[in-house]
Structure formats: structure tokens, C-alpha cells
Short mmCIF file of N, CA and C in Angstrom, two decimals:
data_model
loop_
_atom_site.label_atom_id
_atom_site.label_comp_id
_atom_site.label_asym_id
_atom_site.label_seq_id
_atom_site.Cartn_x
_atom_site.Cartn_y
_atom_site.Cartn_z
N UNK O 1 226.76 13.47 14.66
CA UNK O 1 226.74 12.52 15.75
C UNK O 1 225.35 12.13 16.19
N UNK O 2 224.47 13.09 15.61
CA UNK O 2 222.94 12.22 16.54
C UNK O 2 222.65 11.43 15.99
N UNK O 3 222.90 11.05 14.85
CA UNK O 3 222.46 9.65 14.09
C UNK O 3 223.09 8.46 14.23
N UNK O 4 224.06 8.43 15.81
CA UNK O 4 224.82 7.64 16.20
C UNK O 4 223.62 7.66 17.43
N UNK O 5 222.89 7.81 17.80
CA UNK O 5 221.89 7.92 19.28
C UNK O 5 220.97 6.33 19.04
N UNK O 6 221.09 6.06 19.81
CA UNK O 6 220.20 4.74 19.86
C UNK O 6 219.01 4.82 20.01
N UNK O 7 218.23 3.74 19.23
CA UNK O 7 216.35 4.08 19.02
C UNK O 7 216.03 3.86 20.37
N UNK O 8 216.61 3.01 21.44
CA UNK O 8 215.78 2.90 22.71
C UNK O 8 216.97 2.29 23.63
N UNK O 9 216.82 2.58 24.84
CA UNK O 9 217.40 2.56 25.90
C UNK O 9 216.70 1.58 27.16
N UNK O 10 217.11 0.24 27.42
CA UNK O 10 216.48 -0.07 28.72
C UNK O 10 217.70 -0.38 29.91
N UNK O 11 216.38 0.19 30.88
CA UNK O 11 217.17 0.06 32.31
C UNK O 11 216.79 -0.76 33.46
N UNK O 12 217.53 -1.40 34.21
CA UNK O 12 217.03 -1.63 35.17
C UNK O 12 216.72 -0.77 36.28
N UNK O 13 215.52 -0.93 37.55
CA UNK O 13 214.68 0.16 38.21
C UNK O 13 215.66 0.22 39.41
N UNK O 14 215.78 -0.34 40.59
CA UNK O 14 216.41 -0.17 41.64
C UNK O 14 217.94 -0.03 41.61
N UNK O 15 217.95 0.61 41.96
CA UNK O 15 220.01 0.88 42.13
C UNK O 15 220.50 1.84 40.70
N UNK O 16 219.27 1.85 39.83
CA UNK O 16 219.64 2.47 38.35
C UNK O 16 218.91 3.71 38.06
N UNK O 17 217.80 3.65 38.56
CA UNK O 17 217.14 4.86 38.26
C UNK O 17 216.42 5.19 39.70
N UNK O 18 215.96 3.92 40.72
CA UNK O 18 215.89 4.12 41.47
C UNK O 18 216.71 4.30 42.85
N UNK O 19 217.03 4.96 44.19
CA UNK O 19 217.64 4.89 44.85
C UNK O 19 217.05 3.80 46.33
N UNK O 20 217.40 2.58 45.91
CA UNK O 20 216.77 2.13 47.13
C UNK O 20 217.60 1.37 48.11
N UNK O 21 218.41 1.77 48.38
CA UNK O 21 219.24 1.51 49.30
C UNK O 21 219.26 1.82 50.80
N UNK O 22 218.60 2.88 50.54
CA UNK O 22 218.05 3.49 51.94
C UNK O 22 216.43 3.02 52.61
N UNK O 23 215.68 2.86 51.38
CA UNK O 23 214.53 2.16 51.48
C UNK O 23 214.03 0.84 52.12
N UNK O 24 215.14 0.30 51.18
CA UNK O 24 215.64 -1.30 51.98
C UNK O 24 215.61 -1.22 53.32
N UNK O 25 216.88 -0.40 53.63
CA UNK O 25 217.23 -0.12 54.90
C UNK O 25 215.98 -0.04 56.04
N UNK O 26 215.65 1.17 55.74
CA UNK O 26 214.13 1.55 56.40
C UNK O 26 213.55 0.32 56.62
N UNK O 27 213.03 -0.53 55.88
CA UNK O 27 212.49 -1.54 55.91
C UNK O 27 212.50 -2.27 56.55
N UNK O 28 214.11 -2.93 56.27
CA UNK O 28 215.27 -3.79 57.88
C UNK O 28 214.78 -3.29 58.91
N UNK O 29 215.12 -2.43 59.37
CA UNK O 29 215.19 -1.26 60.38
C UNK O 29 213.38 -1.58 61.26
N UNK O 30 212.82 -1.15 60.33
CA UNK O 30 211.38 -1.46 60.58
C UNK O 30 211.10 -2.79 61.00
N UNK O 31 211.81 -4.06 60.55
CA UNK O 31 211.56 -5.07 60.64
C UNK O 31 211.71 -5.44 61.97
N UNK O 32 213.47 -5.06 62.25
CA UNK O 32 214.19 -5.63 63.20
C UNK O 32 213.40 -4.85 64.64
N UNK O 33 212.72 -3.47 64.58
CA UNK O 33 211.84 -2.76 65.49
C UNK O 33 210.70 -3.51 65.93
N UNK O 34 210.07 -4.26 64.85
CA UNK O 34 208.96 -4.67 65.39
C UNK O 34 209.28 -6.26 65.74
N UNK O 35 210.35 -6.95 65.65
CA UNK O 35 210.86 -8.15 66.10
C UNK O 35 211.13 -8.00 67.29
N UNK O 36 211.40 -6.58 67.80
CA UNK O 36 212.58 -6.43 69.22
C UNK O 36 213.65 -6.27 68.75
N UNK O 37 214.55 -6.14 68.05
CA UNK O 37 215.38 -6.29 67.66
C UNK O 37 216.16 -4.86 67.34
N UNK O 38 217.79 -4.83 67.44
CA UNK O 38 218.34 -3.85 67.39
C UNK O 38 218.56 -3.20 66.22
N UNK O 39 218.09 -1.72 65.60
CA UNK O 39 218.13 -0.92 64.17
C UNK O 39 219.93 -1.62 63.88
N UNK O 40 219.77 -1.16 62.71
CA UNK O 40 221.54 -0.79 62.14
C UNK O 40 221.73 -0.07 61.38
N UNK O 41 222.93 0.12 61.45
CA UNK O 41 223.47 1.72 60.69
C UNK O 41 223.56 1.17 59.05
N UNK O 42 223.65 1.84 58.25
CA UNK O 42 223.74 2.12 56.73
C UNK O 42 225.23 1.02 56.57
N UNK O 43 226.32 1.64 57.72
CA UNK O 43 227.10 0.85 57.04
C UNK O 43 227.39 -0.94 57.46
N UNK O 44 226.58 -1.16 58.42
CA UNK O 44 226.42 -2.44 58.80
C UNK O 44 225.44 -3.07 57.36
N UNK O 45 224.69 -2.63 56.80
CA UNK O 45 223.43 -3.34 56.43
C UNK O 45 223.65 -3.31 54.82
N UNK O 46 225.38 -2.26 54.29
CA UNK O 46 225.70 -2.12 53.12
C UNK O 46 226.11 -3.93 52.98
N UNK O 47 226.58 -4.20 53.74
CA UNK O 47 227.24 -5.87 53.44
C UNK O 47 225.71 -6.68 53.08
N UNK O 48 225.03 -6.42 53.24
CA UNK O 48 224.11 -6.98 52.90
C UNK O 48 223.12 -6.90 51.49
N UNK O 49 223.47 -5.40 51.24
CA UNK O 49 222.56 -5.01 49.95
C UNK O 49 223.11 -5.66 48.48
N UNK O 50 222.22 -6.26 47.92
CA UNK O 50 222.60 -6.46 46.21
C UNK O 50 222.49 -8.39 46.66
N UNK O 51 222.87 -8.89 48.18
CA UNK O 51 222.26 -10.02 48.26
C UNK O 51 221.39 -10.69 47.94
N UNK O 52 220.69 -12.08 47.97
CA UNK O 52 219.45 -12.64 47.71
C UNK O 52 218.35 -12.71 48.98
N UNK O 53 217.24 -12.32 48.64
CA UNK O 53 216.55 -11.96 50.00
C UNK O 53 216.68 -13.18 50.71
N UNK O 54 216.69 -14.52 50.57
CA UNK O 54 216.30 -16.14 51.16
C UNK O 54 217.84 -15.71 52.19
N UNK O 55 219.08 -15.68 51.87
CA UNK O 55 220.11 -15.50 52.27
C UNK O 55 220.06 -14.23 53.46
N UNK O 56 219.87 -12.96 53.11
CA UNK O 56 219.25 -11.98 53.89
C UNK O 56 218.34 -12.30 55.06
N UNK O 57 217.70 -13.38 55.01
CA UNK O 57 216.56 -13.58 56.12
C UNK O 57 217.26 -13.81 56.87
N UNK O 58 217.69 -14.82 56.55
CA UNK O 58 218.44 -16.23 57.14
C UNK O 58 219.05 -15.72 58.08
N UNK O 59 220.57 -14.62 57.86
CA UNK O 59 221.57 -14.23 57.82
C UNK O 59 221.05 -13.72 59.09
N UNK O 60 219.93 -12.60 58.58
CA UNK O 60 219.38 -11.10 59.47
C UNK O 60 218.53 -12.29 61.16
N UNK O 61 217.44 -12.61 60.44
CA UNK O 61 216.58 -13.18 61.59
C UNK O 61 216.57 -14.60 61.74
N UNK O 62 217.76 -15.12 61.27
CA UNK O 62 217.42 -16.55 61.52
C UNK O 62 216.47 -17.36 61.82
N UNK O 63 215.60 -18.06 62.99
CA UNK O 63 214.32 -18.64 63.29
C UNK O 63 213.41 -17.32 62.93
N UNK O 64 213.48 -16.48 62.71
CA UNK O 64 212.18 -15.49 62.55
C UNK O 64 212.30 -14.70 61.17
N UNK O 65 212.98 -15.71 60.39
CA UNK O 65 213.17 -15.31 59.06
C UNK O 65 211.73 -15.27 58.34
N UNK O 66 211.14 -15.86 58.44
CA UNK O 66 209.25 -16.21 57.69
C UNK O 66 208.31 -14.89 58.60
N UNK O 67 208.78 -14.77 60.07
CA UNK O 67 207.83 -14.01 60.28
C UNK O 67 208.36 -12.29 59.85
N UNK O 68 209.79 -12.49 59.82
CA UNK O 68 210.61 -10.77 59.28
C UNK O 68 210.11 -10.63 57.85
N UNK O 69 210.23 -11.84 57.09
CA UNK O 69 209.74 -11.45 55.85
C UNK O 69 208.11 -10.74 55.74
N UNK O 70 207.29 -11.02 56.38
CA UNK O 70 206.00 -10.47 56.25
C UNK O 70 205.89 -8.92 56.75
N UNK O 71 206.49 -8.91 57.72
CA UNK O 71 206.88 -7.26 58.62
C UNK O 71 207.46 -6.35 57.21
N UNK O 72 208.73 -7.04 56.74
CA UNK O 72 208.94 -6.44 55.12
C UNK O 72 208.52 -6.26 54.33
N UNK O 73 207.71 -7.24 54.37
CA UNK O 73 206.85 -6.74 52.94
C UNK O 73 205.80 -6.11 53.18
N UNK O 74 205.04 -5.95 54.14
CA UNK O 74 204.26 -4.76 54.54
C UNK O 74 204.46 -3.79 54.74
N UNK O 75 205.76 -3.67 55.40
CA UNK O 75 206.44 -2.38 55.21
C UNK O 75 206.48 -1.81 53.27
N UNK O 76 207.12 -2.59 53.03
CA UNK O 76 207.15 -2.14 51.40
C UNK O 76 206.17 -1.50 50.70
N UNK O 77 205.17 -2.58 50.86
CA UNK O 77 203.60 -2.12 50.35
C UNK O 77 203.14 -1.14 50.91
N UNK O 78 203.52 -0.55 52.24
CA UNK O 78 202.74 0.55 53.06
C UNK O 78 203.48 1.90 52.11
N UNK O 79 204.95 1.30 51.58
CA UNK O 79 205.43 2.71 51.62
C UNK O 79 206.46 2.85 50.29
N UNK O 80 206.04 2.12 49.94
CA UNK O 80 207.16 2.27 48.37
C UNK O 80 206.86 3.27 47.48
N UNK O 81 205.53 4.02 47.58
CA UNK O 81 205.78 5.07 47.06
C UNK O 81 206.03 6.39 47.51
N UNK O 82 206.02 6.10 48.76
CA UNK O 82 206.18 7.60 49.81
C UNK O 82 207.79 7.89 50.11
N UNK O 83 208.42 6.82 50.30
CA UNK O 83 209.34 6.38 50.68
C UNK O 83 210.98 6.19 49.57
N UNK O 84 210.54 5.76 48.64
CA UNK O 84 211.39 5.52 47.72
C UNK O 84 212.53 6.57 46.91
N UNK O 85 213.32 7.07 46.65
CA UNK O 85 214.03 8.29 46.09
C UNK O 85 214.55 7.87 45.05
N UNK O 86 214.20 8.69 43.95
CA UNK O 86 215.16 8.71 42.20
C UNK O 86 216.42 8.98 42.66
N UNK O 87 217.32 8.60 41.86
CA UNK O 87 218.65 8.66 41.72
C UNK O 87 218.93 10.06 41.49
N UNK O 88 220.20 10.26 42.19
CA UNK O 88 220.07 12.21 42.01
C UNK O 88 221.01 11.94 39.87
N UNK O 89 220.25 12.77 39.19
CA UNK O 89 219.96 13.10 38.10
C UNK O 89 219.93 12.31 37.08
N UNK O 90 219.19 11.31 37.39
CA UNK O 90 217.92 9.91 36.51
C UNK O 90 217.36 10.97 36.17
N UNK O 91 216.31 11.37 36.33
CA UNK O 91 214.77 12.43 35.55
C UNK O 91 215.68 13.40 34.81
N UNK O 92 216.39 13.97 34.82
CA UNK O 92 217.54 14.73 34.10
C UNK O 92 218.11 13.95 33.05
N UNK O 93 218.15 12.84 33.05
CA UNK O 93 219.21 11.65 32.14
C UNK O 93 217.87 11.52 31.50
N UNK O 94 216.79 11.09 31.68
CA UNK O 94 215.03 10.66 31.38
C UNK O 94 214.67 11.67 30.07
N UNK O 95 214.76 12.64 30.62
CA UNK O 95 214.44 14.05 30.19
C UNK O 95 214.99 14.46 29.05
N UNK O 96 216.44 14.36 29.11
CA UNK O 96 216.78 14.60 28.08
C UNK O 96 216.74 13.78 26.96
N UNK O 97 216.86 12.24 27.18
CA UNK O 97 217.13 11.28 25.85
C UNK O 97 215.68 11.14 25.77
N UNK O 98 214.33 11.84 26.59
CA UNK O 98 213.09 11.63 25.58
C UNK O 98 213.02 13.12 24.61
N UNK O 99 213.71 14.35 25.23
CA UNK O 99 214.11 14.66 24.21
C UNK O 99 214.90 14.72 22.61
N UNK O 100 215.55 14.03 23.14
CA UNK O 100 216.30 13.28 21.55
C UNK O 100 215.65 12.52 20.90
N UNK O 101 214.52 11.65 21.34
CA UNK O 101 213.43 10.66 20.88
C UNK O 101 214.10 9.51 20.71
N UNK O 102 214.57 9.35 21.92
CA UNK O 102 215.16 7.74 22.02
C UNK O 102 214.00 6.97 23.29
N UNK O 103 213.79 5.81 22.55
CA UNK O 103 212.21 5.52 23.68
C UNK O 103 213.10 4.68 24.76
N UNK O 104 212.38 4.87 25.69
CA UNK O 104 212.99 4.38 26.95
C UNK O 104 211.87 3.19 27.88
N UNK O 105 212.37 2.46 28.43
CA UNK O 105 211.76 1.09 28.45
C UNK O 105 212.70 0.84 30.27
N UNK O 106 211.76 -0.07 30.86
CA UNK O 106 212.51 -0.60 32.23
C UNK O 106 212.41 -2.46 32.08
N UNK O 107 213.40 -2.43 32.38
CA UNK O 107 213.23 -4.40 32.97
C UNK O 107 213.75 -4.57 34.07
N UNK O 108 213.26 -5.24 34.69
CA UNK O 108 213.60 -5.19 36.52
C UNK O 108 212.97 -6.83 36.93
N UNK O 109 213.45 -7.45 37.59
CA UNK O 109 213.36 -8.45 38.57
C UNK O 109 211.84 -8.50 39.55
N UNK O 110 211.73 -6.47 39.56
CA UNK O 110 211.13 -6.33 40.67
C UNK O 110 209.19 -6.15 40.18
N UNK O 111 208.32 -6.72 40.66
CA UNK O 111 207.07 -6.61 40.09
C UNK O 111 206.98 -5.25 39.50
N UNK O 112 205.92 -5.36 38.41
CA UNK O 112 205.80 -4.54 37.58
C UNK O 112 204.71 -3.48 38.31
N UNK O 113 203.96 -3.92 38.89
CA UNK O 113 202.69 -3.04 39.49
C UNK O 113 203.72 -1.98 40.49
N UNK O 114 204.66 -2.72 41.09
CA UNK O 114 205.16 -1.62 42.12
C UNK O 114 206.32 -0.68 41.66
N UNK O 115 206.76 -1.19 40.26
CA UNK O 115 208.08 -0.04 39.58
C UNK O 115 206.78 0.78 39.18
N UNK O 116 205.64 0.56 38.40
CA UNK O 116 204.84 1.81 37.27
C UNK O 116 204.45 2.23 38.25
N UNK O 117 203.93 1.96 39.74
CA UNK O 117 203.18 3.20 40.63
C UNK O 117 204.43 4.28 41.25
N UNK O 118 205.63 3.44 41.31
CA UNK O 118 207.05 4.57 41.64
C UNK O 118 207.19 5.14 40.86
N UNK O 119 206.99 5.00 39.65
CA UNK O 119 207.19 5.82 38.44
C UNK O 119 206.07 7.13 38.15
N UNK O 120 204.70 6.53 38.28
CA UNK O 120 204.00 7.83 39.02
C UNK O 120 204.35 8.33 39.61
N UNK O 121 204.60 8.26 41.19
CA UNK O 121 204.93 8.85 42.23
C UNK O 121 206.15 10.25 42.21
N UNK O 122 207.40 9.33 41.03
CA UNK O 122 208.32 10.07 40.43
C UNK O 122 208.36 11.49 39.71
N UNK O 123 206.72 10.63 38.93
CA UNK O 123 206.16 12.07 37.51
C UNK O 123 206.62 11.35 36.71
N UNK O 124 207.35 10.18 36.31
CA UNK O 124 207.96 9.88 35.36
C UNK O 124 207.69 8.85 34.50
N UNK O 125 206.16 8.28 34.38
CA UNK O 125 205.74 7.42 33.69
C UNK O 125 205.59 8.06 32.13
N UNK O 126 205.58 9.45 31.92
CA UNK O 126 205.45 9.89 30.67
C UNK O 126 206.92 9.09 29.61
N UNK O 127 208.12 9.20 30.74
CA UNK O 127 209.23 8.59 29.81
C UNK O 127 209.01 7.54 29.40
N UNK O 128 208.66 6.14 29.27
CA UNK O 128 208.61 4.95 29.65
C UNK O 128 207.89 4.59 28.25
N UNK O 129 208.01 3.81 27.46
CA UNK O 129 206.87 3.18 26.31
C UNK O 129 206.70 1.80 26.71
N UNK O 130 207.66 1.38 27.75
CA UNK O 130 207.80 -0.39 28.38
C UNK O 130 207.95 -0.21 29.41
N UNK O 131 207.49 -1.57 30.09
CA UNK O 131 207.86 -1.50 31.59
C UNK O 131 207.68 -3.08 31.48
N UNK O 132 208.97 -4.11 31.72
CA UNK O 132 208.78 -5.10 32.18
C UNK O 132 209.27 -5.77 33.53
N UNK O 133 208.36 -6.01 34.18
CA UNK O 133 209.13 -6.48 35.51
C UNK O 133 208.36 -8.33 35.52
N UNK O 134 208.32 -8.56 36.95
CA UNK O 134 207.86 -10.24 37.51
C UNK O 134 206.90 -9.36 38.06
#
């Protein structure tokens, strides 16, 4: 059967190897704090996740959609690597198929500078022979 193992494996980073659902959150959360605005719980803000951010603004801060977006993304940049959590047993899944010597590769939506420094942050840039993001 190992000669049924595939030469390489790609994944996408958030929701797949990464856990950022909560991150997001934080973020919102952070946003809507420094707007004035009231936090929300995990399960208010699930209707929202896997959305398009333009839609998300809109939705979340309506007229203060341009200025929430900047609060977010500073938030992000302050903390995407402090902040961010692997999927409970990704580095375990990682681990083993670079043991089998199947090369492993990411493609993601999400810029490339900010998946390879999570992937430091992780320990887990050793898996990786690719990394393509925007």
C-alpha cells in the first residue's frame, strides 16, 4: 500500500491547517471595542465566518465599514502570529506524511508573507517545499 501514497499533498492555510476562527473573532471583537461598539459571542459572529470580507463590513459596521477595516487589519498585523492556533492534530497529520516523504505545499487566498511567518511561529516551515498565497 505505500506505493499508493501520493508524491505531494496541498492545502489550504486557514480553516485547514490553521484554526482561525477564533482569531477572526478576536479581531471583530477588537474592532467593534475600539468603534464603541458591542463584543459578540462566537456564536453570533459564526453566521458570519467563511463570508466575503466587503459583505462582512458592510453587514458588521455599515457607515464605518472603511474605518473597521483598518482597526482589522492592524489588529491582524499586530497579532497573527501570537494569536493564531494550528488545528488540533495538523503538525501530527504534517509530521507524519513528511515522514512518508510525501512533499507538502500550501495555497491559500491569504498573503504569502503572513501564512510563512505563521508557519514559523507554528515550527512548521520545515514541512512545506511550497507556499503559494496573494
Amino acid at each position: 500500500m505505500v506505493d499508493q501514497l501520493p508524491k505531494a499533498i496541498f492545502f489550504d492555510w486557514d480553516g485547514t491547517l490553521a484554526d482561525s476562527f477564533s482569531f477572526i473573532q478576536s479581531a471583530h471583537n477588537h474592532t467593534l471595542d475600539i468603534l464603541g461598539l458591542e463584543s459578540r459571542s462566537s456564536d453570533w459572529f459564526r453566521m458570519y465566518f467563511g463570508q466575503s470580507r466587503d459583505f462582512i463590513y458592510r453587514d458588521i459596521y455599515a457607515e464605518r465599514a472603511a474605518e473597521a477595516q483598518k482597526c482589522f487589519e492592524a489588529f491582524v498585523v499586530a497579532h497573527h502570529t501570537d494569536l493564531l492556533e494550528p488545528l488540533s492534530g495538523a503538525g501530527s497529520l504534517l509530521q507524519t506524511a513528511q515522514e512518508l516523504g510525501v512533499s507538502l505545499g500550501v495555497v491559500s487566498n491569504k498573503r504569502s508573507d503572513f501564512i510563512a511567518a505563521e508557519m514559523k511561529a507554528f515550527g512548521w516551515e520545515m514541512y512545506f517545499s511550497s507556499l503559494v498565497g496573494a
